[in-house]
mmCIF file of N, CA and C in Angstrom:
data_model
loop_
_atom_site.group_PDB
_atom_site.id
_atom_site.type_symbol
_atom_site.label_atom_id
_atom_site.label_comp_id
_atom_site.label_asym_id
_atom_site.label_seq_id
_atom_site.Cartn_x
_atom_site.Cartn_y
_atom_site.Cartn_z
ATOM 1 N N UNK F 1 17.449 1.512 46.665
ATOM 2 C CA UNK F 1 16.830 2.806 46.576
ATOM 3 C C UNK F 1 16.601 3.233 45.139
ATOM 4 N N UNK F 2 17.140 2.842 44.304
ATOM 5 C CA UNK F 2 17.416 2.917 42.946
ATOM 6 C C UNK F 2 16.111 1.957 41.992
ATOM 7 N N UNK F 3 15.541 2.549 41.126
ATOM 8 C CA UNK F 3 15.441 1.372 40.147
ATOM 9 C C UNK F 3 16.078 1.162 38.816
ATOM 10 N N UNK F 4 15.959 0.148 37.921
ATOM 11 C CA UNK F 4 16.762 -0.550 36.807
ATOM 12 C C UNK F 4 15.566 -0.446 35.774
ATOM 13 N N UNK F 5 16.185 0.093 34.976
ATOM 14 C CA UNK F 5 15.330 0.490 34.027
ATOM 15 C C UNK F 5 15.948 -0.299 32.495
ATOM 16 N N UNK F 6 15.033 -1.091 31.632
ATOM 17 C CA UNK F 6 15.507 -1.506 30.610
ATOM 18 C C UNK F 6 14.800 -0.566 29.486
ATOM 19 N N UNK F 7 15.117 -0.557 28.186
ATOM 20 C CA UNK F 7 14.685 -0.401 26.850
ATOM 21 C C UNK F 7 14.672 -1.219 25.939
ATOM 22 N N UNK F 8 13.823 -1.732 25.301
ATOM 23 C CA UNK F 8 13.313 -2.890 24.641
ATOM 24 C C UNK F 8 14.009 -2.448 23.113
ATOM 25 N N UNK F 9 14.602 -3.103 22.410
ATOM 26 C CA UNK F 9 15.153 -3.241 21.421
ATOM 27 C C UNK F 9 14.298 -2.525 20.620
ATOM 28 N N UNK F 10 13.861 -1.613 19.207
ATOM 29 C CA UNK F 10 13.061 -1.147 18.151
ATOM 30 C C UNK F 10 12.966 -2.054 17.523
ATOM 31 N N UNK F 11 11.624 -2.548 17.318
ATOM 32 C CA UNK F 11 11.462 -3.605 16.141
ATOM 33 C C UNK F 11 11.811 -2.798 14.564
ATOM 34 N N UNK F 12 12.401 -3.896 13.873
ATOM 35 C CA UNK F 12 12.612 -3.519 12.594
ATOM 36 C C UNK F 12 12.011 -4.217 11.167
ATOM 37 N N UNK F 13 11.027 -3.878 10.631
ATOM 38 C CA UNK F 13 10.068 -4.735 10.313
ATOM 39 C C UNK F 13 10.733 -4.345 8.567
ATOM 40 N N UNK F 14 10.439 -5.698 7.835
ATOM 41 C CA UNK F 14 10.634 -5.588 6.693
ATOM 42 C C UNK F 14 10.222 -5.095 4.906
ATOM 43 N N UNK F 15 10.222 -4.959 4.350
ATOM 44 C CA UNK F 15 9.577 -4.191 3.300
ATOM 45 C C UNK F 15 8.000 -4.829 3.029
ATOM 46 N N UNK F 16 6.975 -3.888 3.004
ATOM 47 C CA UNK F 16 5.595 -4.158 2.855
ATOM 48 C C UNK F 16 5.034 -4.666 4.550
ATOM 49 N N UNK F 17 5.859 -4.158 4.936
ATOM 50 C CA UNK F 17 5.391 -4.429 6.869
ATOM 51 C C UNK F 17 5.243 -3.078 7.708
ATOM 52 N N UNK F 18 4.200 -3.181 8.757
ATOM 53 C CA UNK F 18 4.405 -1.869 9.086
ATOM 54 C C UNK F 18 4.193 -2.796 10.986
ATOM 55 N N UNK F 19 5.060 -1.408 11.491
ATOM 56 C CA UNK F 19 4.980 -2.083 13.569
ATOM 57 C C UNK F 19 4.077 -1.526 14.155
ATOM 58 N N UNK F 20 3.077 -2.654 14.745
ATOM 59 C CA UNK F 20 2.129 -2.515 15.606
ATOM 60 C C UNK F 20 3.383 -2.760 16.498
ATOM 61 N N UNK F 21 3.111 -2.197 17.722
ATOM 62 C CA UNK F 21 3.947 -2.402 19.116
ATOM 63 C C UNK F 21 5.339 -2.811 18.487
ATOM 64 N N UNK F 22 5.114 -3.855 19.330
ATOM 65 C CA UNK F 22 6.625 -5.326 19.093
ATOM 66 C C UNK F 22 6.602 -5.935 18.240
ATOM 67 N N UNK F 23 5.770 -5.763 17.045
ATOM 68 C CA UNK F 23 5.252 -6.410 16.199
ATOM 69 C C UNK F 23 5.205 -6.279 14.596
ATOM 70 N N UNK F 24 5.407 -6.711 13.845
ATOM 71 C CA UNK F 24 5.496 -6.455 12.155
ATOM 72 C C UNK F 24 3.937 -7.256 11.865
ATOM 73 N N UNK F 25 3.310 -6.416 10.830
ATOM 74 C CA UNK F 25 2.279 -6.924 10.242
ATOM 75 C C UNK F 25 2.509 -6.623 8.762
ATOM 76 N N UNK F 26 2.152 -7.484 8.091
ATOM 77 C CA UNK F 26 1.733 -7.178 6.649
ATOM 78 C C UNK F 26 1.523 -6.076 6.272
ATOM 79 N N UNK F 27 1.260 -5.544 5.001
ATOM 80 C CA UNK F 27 0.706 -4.855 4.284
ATOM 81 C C UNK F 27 -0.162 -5.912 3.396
ATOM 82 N N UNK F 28 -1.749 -5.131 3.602
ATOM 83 C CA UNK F 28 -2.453 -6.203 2.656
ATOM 84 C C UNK F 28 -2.825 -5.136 1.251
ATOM 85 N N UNK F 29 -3.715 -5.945 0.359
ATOM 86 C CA UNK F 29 -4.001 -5.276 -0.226
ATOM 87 C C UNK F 29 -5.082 -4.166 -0.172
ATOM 88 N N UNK F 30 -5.096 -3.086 -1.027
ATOM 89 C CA UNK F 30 -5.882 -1.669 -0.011
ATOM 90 C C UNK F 30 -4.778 -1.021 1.004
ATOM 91 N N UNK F 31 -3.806 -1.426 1.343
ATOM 92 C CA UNK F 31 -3.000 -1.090 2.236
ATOM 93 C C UNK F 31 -1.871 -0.508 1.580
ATOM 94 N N UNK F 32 -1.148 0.234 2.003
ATOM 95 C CA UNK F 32 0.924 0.720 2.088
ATOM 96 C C UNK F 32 1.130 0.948 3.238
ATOM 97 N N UNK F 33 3.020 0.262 2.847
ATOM 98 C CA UNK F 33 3.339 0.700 4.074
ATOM 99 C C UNK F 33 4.620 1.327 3.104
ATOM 100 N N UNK F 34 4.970 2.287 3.304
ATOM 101 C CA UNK F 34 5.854 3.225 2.589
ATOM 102 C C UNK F 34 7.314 3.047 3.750
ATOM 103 N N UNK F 35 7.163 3.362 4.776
ATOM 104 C CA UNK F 35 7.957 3.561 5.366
ATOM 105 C C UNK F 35 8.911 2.273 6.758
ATOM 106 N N UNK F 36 8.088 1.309 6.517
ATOM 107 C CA UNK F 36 8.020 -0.166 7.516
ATOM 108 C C UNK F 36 7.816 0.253 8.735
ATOM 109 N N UNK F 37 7.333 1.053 8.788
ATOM 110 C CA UNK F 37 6.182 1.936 10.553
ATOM 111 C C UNK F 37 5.255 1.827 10.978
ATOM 112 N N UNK F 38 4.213 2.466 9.584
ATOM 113 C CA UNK F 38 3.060 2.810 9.375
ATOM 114 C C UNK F 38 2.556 2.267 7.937
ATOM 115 N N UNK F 39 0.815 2.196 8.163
ATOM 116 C CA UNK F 39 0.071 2.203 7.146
ATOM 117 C C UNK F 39 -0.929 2.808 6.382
ATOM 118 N N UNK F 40 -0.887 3.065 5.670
ATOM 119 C CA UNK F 40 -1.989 3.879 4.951
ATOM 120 C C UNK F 40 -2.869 3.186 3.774
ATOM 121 N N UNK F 41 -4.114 3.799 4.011
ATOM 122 C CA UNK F 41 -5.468 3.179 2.719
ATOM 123 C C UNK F 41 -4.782 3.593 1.431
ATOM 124 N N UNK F 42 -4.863 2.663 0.587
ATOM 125 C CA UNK F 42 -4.588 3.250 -0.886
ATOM 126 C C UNK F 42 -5.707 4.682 -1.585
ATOM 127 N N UNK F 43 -5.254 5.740 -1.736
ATOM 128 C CA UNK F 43 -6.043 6.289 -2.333
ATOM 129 C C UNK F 43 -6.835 6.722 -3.477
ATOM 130 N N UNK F 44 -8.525 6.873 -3.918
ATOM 131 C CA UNK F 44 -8.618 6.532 -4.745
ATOM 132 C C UNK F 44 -7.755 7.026 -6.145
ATOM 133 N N UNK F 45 -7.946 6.475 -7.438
ATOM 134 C CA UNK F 45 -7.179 6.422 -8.571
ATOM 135 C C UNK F 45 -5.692 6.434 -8.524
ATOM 136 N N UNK F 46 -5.644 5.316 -7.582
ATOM 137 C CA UNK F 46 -4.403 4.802 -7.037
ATOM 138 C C UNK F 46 -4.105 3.367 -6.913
ATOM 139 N N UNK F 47 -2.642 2.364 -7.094
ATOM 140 C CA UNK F 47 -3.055 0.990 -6.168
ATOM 141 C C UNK F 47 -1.208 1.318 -6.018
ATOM 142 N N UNK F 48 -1.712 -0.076 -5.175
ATOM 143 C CA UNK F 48 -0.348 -0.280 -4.595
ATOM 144 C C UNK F 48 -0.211 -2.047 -4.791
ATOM 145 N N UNK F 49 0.963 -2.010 -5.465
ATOM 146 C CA UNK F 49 1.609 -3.506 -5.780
ATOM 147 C C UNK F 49 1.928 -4.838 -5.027
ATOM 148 N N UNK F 50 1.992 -5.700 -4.942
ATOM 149 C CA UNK F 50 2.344 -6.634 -4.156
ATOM 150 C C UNK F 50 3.472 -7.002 -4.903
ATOM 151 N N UNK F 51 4.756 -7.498 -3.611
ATOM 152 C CA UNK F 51 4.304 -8.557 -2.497
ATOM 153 C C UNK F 51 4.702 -7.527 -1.515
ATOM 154 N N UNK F 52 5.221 -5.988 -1.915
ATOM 155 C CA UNK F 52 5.660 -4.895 -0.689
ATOM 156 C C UNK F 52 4.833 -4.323 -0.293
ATOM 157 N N UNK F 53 3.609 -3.784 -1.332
ATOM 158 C CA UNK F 53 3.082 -2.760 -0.883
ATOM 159 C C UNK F 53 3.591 -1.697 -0.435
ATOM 160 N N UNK F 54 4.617 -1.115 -0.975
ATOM 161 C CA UNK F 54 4.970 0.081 -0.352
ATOM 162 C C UNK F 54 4.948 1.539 -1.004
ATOM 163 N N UNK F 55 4.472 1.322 -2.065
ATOM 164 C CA UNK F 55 4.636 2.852 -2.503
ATOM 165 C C UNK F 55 3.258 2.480 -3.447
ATOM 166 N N UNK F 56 2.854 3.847 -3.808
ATOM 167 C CA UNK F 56 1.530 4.135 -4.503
ATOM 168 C C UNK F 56 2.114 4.670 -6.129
ATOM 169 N N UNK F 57 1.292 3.844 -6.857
ATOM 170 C CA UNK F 57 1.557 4.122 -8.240
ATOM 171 C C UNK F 57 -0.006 4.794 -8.614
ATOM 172 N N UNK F 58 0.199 5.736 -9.582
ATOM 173 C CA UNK F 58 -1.219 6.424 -10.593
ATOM 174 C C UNK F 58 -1.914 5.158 -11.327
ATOM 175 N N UNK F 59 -2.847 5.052 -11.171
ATOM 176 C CA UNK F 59 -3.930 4.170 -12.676
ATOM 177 C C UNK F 59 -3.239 5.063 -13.458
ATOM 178 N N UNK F 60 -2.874 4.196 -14.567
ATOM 179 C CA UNK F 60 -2.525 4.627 -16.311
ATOM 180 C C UNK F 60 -3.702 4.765 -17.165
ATOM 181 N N UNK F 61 -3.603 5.010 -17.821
ATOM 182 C CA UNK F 61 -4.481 5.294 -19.275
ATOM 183 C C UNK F 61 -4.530 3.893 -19.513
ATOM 184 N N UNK F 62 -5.816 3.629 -19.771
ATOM 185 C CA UNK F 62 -6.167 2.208 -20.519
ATOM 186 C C UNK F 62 -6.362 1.102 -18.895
ATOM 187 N N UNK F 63 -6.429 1.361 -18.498
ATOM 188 C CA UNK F 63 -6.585 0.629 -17.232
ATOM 189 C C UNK F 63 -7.678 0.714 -15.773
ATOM 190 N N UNK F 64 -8.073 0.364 -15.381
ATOM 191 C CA UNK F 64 -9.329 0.380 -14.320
ATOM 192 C C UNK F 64 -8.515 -0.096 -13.070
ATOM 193 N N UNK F 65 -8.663 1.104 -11.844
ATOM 194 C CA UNK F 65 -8.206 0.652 -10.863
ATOM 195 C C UNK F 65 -9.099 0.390 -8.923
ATOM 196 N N UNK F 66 -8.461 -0.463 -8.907
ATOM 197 C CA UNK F 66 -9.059 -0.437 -7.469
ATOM 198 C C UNK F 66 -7.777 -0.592 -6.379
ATOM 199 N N UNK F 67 -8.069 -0.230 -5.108
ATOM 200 C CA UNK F 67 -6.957 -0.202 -3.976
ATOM 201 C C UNK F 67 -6.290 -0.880 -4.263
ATOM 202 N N UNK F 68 -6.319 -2.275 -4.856
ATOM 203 C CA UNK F 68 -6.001 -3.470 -5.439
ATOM 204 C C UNK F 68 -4.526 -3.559 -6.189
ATOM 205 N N UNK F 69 -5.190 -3.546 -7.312
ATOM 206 C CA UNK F 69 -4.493 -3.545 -8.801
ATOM 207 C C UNK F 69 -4.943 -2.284 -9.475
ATOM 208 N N UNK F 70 -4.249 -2.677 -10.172
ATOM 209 C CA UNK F 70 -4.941 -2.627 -12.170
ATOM 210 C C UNK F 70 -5.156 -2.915 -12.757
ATOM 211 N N UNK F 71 -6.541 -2.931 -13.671
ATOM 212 C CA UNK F 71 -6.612 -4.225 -14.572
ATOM 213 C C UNK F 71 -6.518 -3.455 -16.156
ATOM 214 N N UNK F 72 -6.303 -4.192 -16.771
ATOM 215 C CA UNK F 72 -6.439 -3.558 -18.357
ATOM 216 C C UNK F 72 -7.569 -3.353 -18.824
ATOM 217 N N UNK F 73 -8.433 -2.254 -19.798
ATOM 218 C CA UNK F 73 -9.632 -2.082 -19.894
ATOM 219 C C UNK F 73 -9.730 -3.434 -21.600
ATOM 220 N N UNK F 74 -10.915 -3.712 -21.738
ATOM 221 C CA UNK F 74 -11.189 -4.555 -22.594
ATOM 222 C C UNK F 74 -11.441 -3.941 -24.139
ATOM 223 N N UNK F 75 -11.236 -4.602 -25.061
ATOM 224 C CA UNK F 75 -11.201 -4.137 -26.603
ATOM 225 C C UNK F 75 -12.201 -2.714 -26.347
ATOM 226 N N UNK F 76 -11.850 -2.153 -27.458
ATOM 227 C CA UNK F 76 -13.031 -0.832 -27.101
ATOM 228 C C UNK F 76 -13.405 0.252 -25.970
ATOM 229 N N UNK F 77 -12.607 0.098 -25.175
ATOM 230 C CA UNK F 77 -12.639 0.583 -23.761
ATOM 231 C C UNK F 77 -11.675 1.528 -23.460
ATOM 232 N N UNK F 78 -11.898 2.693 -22.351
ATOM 233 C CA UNK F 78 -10.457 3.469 -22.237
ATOM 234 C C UNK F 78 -11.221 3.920 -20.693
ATOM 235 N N UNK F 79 -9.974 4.847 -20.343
ATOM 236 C CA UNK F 79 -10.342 5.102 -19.109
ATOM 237 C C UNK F 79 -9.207 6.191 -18.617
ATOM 238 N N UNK F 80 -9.334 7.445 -18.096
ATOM 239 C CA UNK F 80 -8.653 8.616 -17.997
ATOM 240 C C UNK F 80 -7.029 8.210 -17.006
ATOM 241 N N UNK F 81 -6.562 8.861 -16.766
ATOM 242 C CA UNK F 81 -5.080 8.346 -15.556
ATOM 243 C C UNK F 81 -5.754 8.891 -14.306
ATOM 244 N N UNK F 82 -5.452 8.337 -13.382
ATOM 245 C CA UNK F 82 -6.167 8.166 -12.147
ATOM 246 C C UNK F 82 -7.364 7.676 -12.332
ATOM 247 N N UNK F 83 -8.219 6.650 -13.553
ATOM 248 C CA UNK F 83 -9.540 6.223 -13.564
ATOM 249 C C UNK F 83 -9.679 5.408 -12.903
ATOM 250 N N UNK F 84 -10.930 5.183 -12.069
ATOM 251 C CA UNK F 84 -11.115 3.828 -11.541
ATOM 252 C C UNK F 84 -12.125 2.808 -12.385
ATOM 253 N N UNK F 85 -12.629 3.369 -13.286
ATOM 254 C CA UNK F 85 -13.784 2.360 -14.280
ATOM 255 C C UNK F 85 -13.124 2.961 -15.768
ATOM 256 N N UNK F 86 -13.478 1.999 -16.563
ATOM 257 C CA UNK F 86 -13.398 2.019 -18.206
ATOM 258 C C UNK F 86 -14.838 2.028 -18.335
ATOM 259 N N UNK F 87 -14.617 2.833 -19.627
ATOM 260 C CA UNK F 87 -15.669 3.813 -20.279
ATOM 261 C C UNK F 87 -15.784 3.196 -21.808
ATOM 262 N N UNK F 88 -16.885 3.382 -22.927
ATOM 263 C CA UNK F 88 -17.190 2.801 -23.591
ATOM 264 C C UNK F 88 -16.973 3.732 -24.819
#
């Protein structure tokens, strides 16, 4: 008369991973996962690091950013904090 009811263990996914279902996925790049849950788009004049991806750092001064990285701007070049292009 009764039914048996189970609960499936919480997946616990590891740093730069976020849980689909039962499941751990990456964090790619363009991606964070801050919390090993969920993911979020990097936002612009922002990136997020590998190999975690988990937290969002500012573009610095002197640097060009994309969801990516950061790259360093070239001799002669600068570029504001939060920039995404170097300027001449």
């Amino acid at each position: 008369p009764g039914a048996v009811c189970t609960v499936a263990a919480a997946t616990t996914c590891n740093n730069g991973e976020w849980r689909n279902g039962a499941t751990c996925v990456p964090c790619v790049a363009g991606e964070y996962c801050p919390d090993k849950v969920s993911k979020f788009y990097v936002e612009i004049g922002m990136y997020a690091s590998p190999p975690n991806y988990n937290s969002l750092t500012e573009c610095p001064i002197t640097r060009s950013c994309t969801t990516s990285g950061a790259t360093a701007c070239g001799n002669g070049a600068y570029s504001a904090v939060g920039g995404m292009t170097c300027s001449t």
